[in-house]
Short mmCIF file of C-alpha atoms in Angstrom, two decimals:
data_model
loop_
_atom_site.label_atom_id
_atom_site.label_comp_id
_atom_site.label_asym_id
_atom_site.label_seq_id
_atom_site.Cartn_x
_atom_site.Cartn_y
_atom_site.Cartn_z
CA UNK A 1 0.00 0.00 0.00
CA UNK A 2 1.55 3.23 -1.29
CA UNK A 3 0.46 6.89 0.27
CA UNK A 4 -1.49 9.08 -1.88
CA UNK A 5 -2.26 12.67 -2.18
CA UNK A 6 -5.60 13.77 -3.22
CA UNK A 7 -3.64 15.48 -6.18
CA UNK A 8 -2.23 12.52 -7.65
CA UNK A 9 -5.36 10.76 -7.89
CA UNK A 10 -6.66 13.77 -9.66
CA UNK A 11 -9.25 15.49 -7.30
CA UNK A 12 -8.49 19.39 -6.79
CA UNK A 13 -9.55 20.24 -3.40
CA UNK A 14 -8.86 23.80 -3.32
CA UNK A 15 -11.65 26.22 -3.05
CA UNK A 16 -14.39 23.42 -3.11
CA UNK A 17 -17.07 21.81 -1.07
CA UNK A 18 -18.89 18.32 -1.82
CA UNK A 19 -19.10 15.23 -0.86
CA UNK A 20 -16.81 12.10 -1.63
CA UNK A 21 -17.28 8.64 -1.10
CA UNK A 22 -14.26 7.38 0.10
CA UNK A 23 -12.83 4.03 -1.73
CA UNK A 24 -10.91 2.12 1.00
CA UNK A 25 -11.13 -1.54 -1.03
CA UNK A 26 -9.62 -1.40 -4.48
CA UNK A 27 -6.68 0.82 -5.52
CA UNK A 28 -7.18 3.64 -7.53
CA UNK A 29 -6.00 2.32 -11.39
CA UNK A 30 -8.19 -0.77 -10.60
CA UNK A 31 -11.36 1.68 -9.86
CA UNK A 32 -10.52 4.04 -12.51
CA UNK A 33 -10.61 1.35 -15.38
CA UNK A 34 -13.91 -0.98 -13.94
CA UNK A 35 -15.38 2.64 -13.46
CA UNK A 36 -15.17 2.73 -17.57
CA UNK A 37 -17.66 -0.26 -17.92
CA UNK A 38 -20.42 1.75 -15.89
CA UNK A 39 -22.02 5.48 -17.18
CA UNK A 40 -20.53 7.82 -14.52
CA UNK A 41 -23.85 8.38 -13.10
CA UNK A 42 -25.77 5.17 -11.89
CA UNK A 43 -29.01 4.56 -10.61
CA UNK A 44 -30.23 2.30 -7.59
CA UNK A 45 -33.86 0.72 -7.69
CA UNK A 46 -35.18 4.20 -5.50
CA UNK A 47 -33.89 6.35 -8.23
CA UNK A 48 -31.00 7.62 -5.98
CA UNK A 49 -28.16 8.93 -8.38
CA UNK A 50 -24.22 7.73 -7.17
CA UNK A 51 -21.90 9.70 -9.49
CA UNK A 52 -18.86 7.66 -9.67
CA UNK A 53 -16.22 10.48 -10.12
CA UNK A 54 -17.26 11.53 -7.30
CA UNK A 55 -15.67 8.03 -5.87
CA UNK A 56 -11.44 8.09 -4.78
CA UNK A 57 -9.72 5.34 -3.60
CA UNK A 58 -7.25 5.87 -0.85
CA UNK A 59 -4.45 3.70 -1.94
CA UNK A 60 -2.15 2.89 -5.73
CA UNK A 61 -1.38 -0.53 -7.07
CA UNK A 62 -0.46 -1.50 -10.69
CA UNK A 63 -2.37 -0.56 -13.69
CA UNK A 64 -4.80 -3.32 -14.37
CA UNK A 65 -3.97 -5.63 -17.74
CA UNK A 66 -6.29 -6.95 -20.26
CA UNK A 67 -4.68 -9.33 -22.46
CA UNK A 68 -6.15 -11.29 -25.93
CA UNK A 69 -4.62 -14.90 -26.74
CA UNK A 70 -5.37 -16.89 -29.76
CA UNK A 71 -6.38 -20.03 -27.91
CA UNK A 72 -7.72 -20.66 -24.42
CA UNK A 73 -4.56 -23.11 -23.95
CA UNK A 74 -2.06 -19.93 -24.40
CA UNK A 75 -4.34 -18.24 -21.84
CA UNK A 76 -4.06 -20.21 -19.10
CA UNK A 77 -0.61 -20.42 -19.50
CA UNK A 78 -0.74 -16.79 -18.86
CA UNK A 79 -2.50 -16.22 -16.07
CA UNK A 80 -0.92 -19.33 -14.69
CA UNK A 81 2.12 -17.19 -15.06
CA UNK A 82 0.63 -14.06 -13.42
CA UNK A 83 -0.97 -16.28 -10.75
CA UNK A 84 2.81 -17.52 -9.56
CA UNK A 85 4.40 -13.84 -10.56
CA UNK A 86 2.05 -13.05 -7.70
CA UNK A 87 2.76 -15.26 -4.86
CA UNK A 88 6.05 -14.26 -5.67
CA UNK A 89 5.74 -11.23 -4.64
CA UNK A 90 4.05 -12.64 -1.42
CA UNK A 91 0.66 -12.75 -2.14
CA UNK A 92 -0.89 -16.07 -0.57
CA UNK A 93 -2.63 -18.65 -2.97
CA UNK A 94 -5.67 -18.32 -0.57
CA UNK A 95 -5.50 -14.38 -1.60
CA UNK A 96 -6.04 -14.98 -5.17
CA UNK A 97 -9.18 -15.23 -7.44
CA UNK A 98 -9.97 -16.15 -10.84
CA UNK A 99 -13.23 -15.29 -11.80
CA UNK A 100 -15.44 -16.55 -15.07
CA UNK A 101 -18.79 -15.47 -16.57
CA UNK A 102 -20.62 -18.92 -15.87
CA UNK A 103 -20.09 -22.37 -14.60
CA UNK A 104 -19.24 -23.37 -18.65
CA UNK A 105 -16.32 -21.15 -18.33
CA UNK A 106 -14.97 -22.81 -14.94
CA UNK A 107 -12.61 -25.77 -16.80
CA UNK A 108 -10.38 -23.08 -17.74
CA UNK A 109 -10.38 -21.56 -14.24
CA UNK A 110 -9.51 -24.59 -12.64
CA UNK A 111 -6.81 -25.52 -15.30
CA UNK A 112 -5.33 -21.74 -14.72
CA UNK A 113 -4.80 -22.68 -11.61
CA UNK A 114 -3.41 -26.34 -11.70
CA UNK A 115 -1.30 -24.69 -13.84
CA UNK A 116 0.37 -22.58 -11.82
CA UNK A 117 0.72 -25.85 -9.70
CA UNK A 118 -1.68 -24.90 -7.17
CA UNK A 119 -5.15 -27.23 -6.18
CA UNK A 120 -8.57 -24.40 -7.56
CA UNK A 121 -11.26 -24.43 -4.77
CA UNK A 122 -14.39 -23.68 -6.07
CA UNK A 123 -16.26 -20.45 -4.09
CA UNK A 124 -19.47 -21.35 -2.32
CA UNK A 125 -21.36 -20.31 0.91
CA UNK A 126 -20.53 -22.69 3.02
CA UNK A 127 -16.95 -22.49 1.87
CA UNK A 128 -14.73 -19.39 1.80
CA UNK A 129 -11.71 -19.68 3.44
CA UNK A 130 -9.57 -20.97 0.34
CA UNK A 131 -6.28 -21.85 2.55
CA UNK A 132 -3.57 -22.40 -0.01
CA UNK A 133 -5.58 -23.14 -2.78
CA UNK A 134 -7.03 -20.43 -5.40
CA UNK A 135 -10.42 -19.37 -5.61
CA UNK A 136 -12.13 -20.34 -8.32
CA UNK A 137 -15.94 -19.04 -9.25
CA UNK A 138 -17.76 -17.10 -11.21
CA UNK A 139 -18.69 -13.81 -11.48
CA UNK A 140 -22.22 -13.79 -9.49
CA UNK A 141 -19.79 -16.10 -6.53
CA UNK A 142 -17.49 -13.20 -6.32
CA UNK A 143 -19.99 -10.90 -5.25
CA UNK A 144 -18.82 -9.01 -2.04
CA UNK A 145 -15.23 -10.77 -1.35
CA UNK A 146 -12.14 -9.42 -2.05
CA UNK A 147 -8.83 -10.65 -3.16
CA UNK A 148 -5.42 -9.22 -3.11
CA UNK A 149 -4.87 -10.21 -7.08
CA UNK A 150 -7.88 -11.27 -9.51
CA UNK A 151 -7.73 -12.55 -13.03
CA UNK A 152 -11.22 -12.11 -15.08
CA UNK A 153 -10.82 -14.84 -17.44
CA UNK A 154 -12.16 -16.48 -20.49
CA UNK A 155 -14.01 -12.97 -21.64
CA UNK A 156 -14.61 -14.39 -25.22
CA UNK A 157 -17.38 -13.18 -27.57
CA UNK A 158 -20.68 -14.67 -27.06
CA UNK A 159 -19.41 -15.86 -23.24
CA UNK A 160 -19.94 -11.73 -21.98
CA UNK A 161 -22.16 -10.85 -22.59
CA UNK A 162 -24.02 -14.04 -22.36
CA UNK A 163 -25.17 -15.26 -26.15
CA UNK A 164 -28.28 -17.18 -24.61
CA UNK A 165 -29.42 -13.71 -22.70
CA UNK A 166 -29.03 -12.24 -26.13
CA UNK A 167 -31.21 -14.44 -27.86
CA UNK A 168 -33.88 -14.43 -25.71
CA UNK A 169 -34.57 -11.24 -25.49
CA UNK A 170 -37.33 -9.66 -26.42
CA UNK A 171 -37.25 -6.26 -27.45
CA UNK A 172 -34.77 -3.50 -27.54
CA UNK A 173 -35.72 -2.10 -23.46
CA UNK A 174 -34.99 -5.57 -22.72
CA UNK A 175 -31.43 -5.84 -25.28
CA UNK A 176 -30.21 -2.80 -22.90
CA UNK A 177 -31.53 -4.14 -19.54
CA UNK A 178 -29.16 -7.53 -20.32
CA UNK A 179 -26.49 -5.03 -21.62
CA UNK A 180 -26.24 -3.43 -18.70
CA UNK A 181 -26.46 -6.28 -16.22
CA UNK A 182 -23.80 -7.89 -18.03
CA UNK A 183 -21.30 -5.28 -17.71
CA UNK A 184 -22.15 -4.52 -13.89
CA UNK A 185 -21.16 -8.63 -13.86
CA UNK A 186 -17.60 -7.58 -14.95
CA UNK A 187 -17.29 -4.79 -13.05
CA UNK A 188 -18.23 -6.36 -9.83
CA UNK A 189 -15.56 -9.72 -10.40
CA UNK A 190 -12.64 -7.06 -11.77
CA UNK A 191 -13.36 -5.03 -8.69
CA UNK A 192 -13.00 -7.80 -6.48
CA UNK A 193 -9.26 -7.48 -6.57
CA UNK A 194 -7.59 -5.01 -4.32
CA UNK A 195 -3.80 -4.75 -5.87
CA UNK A 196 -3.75 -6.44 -8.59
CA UNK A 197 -6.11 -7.37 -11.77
CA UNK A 198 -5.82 -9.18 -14.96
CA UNK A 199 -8.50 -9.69 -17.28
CA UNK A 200 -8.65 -11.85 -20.79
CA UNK A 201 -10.15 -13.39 -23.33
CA UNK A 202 -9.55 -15.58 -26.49
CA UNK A 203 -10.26 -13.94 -29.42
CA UNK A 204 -12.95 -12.47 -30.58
CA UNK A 205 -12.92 -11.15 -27.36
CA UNK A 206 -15.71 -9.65 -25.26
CA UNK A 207 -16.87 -5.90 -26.88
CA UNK A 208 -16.94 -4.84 -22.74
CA UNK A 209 -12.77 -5.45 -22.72
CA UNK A 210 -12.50 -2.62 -25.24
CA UNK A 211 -13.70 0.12 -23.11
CA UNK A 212 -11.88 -1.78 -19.82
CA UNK A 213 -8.91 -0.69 -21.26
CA UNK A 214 -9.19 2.63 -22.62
CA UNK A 215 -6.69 5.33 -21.56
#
């Protein structure tokens, strides 16, 4: 964890009067680029507004990195990589997650892992304390943990945003309404991660990965 100044995260405090919410969970770069998958002003069921540059985290990390691969195999090889690049650098195998968009997607979750030589432990509700092995889930299993690194994996066309919520939809309202829930999906599993986040895809990759990394 690295200090900050309100300047280097870009908010000028001088002169001005309004209220922040205060970030204490995910570093600033990862907040920045999940905040790019939302429209900067969101909307809860009560109509209440949350304007999300109005949102600083309190701490740095590393820029987040999205990566493309040809084939799923040269994927997991990757993130297998980044997986033991990060215990490395101390982070525990029980402090690392790699998150999918449905239980089709998990194979290549678990073989991420086992790659990196390291037993996956699939998340559930009765069992969250991974130990030394890596969580493995997908995105609606990651809701409300956190993990020092994350990798958001197998984002492939068709996978995210789901091609069977596609089809089935009705009409254009509901096209946006699956649009939307879809990319909250991603940016709740890439904000899962506190320090660290990688998310990929085999290509054609996910439209959503586009605007995740965006300058």
């Amino acid at each position: 964890q690295q200090p900050f100044s309100w300047k280097e995260l870009g908010v000028d405090v001088r002169g001005r009067s309004s209220t922040l919410t205060v970030n204490y969970r995910t570093s600033h770069q990862i907040r920045i680029a999940a905040d790019r998958l939302l429209p900067r002003v969101v909307r809860d069921v009560d109509g209440n507004a949350d304007e999300r540059d109005r949102t600083v985290s309190v701490f740095n990390g590393p820029v987040p990195v999205v990566r493309l691969f040809e084939t799923a195999t040269a994927e997991t090889e990757a993130v297998a990589e980044a997986i033991r690049q990060a215990m490395a650098d101390g982070i525990l195998p029980g402090e690392i997650g790699v998150f999918v968009r449905s239980r089709a997607e998990l194979p290549r979750a678990r073989a991420a892992a086992e790659a990196a030589g390291l037993p996956p432990r699939e998340l559930s509700e009765q069992q969250r304390d991974a130990g030394e092995a890596v969580s493995v889930g997908t995105m609606h299993d990651a809701k409300g943990l956190e993990f020092k690194a994350v990798a958001v994996i197998a984002c492939d066309d068709g996978v995210l945003p789901s091609a069977a919520r596609m089809e089935a939809v009705a009409d254009e309202t509901e096209l946006d309404e699956v649009y939307e829930t879809e990319r909250h999906l991603l940016y709740v599993a890439c904000t899962r991660a506190r320090d660290r986040l990688l998310v990929s895809g085999v290509r054609p990759a996910s439209e959503f990965l586009s605007d995740l990394a965006a300058p």
